[in-house]
mmCIF file with all atom_site columns, C-alpha atoms in Angstrom:
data_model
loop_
_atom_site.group_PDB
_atom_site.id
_atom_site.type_symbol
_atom_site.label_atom_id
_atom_site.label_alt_id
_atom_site.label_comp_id
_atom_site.label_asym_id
_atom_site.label_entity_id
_atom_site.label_seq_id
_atom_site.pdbx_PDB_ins_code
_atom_site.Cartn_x
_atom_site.Cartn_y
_atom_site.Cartn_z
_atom_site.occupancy
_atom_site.B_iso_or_equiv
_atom_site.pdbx_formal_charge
_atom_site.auth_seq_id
_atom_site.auth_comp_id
_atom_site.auth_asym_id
_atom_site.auth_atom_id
_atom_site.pdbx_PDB_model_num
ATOM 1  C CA . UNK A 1 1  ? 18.769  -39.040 -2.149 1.00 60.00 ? 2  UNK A CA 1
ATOM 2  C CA . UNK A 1 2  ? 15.474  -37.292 -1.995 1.00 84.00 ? 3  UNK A CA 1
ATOM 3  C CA . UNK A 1 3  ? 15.452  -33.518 -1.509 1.00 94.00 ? 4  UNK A CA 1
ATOM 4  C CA . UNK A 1 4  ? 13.781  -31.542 1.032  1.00 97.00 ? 5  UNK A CA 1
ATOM 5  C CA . UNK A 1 5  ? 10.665  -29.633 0.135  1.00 97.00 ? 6  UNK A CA 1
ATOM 6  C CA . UNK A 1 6  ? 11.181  -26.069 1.402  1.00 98.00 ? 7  UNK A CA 1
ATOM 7  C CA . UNK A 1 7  ? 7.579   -24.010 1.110  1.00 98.00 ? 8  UNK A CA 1
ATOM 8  C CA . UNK A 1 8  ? 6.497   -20.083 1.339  1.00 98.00 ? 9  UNK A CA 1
ATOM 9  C CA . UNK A 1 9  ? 3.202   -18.720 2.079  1.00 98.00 ? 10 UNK A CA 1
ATOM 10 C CA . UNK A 1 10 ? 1.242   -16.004 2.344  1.00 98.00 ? 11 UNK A CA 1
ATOM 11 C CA . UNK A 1 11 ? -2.320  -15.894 3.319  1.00 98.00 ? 12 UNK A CA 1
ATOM 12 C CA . UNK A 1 12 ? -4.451  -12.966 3.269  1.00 98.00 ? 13 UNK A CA 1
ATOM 13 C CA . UNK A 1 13 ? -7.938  -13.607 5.557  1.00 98.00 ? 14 UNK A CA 1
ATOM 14 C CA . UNK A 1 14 ? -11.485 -11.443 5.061  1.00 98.00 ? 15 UNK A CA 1
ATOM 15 C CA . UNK A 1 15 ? -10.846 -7.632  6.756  1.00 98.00 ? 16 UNK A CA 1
ATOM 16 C CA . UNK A 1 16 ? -10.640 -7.691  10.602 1.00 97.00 ? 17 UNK A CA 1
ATOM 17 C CA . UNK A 1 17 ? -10.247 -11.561 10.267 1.00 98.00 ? 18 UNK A CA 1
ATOM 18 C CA . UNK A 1 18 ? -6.337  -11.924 10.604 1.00 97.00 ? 19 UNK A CA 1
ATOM 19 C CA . UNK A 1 19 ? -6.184  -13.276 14.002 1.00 96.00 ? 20 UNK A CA 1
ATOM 20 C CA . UNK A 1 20 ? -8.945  -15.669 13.089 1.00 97.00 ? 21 UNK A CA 1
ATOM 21 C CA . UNK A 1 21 ? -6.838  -16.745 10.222 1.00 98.00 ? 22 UNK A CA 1
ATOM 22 C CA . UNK A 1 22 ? -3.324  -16.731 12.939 1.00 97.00 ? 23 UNK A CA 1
ATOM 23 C CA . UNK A 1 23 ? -5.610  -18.821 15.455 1.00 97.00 ? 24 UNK A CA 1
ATOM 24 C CA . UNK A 1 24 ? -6.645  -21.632 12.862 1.00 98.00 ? 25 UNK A CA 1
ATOM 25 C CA . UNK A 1 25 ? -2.836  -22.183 11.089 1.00 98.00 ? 26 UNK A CA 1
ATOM 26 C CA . UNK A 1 26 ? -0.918  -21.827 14.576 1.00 97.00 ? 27 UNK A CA 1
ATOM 27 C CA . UNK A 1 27 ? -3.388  -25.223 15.493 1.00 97.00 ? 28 UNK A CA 1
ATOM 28 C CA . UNK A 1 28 ? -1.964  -26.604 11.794 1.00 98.00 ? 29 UNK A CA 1
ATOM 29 C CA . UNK A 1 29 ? 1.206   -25.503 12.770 1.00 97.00 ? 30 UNK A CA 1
ATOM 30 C CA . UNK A 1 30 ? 1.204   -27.871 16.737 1.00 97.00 ? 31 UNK A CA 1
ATOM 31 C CA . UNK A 1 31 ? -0.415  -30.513 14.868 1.00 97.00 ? 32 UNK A CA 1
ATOM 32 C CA . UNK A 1 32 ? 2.687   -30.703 12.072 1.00 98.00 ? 33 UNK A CA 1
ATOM 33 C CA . UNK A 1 33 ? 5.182   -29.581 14.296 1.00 97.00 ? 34 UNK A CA 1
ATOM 34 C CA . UNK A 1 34 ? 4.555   -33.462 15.343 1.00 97.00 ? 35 UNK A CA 1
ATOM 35 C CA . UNK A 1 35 ? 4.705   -35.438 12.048 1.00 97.00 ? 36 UNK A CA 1
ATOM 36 C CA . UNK A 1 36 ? 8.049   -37.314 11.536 1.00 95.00 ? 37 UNK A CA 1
ATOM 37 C CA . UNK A 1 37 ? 8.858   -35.765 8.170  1.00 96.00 ? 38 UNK A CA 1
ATOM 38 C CA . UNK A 1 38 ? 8.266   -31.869 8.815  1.00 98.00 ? 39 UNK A CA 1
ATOM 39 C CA . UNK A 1 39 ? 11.780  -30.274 9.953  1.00 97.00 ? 40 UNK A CA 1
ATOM 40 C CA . UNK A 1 40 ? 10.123  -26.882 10.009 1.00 98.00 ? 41 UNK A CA 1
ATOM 41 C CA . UNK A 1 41 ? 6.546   -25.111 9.950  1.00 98.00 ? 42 UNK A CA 1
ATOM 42 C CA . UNK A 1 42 ? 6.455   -21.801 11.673 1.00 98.00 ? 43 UNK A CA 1
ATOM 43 C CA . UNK A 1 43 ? 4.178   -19.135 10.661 1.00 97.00 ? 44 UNK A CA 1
ATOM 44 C CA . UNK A 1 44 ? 3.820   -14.850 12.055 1.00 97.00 ? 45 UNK A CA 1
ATOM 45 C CA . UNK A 1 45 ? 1.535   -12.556 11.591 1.00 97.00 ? 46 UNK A CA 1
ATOM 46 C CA . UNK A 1 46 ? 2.633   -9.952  8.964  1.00 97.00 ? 47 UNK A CA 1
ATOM 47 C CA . UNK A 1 47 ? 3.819   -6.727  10.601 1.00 96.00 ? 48 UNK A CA 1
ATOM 48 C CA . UNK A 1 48 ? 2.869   -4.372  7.657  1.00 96.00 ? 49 UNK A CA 1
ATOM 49 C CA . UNK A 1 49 ? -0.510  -6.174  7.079  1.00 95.00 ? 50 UNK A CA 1
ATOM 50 C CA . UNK A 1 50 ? -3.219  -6.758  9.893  1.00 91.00 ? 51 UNK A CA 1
ATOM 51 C CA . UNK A 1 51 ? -5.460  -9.557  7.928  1.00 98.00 ? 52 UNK A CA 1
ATOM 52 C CA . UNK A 1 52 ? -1.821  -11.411 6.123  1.00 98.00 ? 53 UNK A CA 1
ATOM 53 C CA . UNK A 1 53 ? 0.036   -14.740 7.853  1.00 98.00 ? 54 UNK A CA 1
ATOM 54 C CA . UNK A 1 54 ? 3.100   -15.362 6.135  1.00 98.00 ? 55 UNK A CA 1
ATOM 55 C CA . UNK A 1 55 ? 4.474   -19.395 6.366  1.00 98.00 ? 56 UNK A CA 1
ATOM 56 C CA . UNK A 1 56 ? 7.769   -20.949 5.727  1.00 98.00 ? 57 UNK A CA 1
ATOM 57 C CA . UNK A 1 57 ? 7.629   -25.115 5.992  1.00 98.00 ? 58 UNK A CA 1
ATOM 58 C CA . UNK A 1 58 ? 10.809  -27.420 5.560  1.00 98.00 ? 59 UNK A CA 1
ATOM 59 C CA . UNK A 1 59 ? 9.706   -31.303 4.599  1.00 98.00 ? 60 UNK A CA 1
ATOM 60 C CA . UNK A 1 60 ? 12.182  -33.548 4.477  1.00 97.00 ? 61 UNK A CA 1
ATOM 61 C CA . UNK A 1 61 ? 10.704  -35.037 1.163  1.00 96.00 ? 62 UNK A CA 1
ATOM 62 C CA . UNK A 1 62 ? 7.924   -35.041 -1.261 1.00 96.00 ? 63 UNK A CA 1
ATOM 63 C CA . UNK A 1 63 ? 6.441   -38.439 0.519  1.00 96.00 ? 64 UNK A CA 1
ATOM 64 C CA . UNK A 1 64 ? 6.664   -36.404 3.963  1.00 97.00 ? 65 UNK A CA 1
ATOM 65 C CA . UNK A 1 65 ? 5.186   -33.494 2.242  1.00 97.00 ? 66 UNK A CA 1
ATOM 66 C CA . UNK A 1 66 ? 2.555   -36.025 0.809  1.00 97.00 ? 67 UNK A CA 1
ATOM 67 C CA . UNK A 1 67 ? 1.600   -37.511 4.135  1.00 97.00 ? 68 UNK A CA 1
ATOM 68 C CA . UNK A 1 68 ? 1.604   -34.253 5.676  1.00 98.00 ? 69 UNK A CA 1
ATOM 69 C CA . UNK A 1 69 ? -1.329  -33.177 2.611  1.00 97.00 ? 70 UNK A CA 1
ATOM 70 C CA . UNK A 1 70 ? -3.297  -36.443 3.750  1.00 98.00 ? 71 UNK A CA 1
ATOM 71 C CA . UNK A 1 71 ? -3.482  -35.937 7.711  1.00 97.00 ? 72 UNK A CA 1
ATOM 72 C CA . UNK A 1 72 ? -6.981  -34.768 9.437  1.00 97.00 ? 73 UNK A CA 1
ATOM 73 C CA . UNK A 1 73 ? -5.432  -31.922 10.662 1.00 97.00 ? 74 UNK A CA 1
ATOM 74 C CA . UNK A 1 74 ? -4.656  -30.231 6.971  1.00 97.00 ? 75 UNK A CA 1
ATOM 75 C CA . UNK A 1 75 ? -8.026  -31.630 6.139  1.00 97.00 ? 76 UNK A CA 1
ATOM 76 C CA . UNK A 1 76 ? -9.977  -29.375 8.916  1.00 97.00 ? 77 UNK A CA 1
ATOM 77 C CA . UNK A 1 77 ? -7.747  -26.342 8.395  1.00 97.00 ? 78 UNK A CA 1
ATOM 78 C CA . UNK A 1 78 ? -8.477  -26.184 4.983  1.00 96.00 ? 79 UNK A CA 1
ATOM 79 C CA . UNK A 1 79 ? -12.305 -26.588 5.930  1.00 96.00 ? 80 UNK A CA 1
ATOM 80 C CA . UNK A 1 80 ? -12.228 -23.727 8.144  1.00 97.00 ? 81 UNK A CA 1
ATOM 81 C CA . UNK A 1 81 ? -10.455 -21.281 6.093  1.00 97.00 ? 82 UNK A CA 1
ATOM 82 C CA . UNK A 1 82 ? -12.694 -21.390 3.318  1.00 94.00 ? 83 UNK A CA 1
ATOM 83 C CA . UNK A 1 83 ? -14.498 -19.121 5.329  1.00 96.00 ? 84 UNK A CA 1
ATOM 84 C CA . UNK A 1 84 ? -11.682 -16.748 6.576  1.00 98.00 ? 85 UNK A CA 1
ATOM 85 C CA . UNK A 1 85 ? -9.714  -16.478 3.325  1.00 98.00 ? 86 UNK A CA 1
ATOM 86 C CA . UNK A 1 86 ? -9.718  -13.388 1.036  1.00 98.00 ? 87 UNK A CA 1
ATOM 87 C CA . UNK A 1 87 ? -7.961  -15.044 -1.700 1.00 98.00 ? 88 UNK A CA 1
ATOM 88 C CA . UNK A 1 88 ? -6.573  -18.380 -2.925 1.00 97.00 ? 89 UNK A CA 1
ATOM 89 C CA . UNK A 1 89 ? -3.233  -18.520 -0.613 1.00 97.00 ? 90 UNK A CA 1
ATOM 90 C CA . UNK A 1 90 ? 0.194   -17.627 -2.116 1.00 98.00 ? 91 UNK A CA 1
ATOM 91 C CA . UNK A 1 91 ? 2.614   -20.748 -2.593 1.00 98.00 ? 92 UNK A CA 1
ATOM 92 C CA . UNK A 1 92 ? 5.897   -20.474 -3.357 1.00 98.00 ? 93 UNK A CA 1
ATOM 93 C CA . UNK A 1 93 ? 8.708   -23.951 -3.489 1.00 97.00 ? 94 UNK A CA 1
ATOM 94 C CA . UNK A 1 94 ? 12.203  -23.312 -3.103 1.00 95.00 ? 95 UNK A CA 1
ATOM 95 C CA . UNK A 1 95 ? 15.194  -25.582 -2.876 1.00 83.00 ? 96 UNK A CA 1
#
């Protein structure tokens, strides 16, 4: 039996650019909310950090996870915070 995919993030957008960053990954966030293999994918603005989103997703496998990587709407998120993005995002997998 395959085992969910359980993910952590925390991304840190360009000063003054947080809600920017919360705008672009809470349209990610509808978009996978709707694929058949996500259980979970809810993401808050950090309360201790204007410009930081922290993430927690819950795929019910590494295919779903897969297909999830592949759809247009991961595609034009990532295009768009390219420009928003301080750093690389933080990614952490748990089980």
């Amino acid at each position: 039996m395959s085992e969910p995919v359980v993910i952590f993030t925390r991304l840190v957008a360009k000063p003054g650019r947080g809600g920017e960053l919360l705008a672009i990954l809470e349209e990610l966030a509808t978009e996978t909310r709707t694929e058949p293999g996500n259980d979970v994918f809810v993401i808050h603005a950090a309360r201790d950090e204007p410009d930081t989103v922290l993430g927690y997703e819950v795929f019910g496998d590494g295919d779903a996870l897969a297909a999830h990587r592949a759809t247009d709407a991961v595609r034009v998120a990532q295009g768009r915070l390219g420009d928003v993005l301080a750093e690389p995002p933080e990614i952490r997998y748990a089980t």
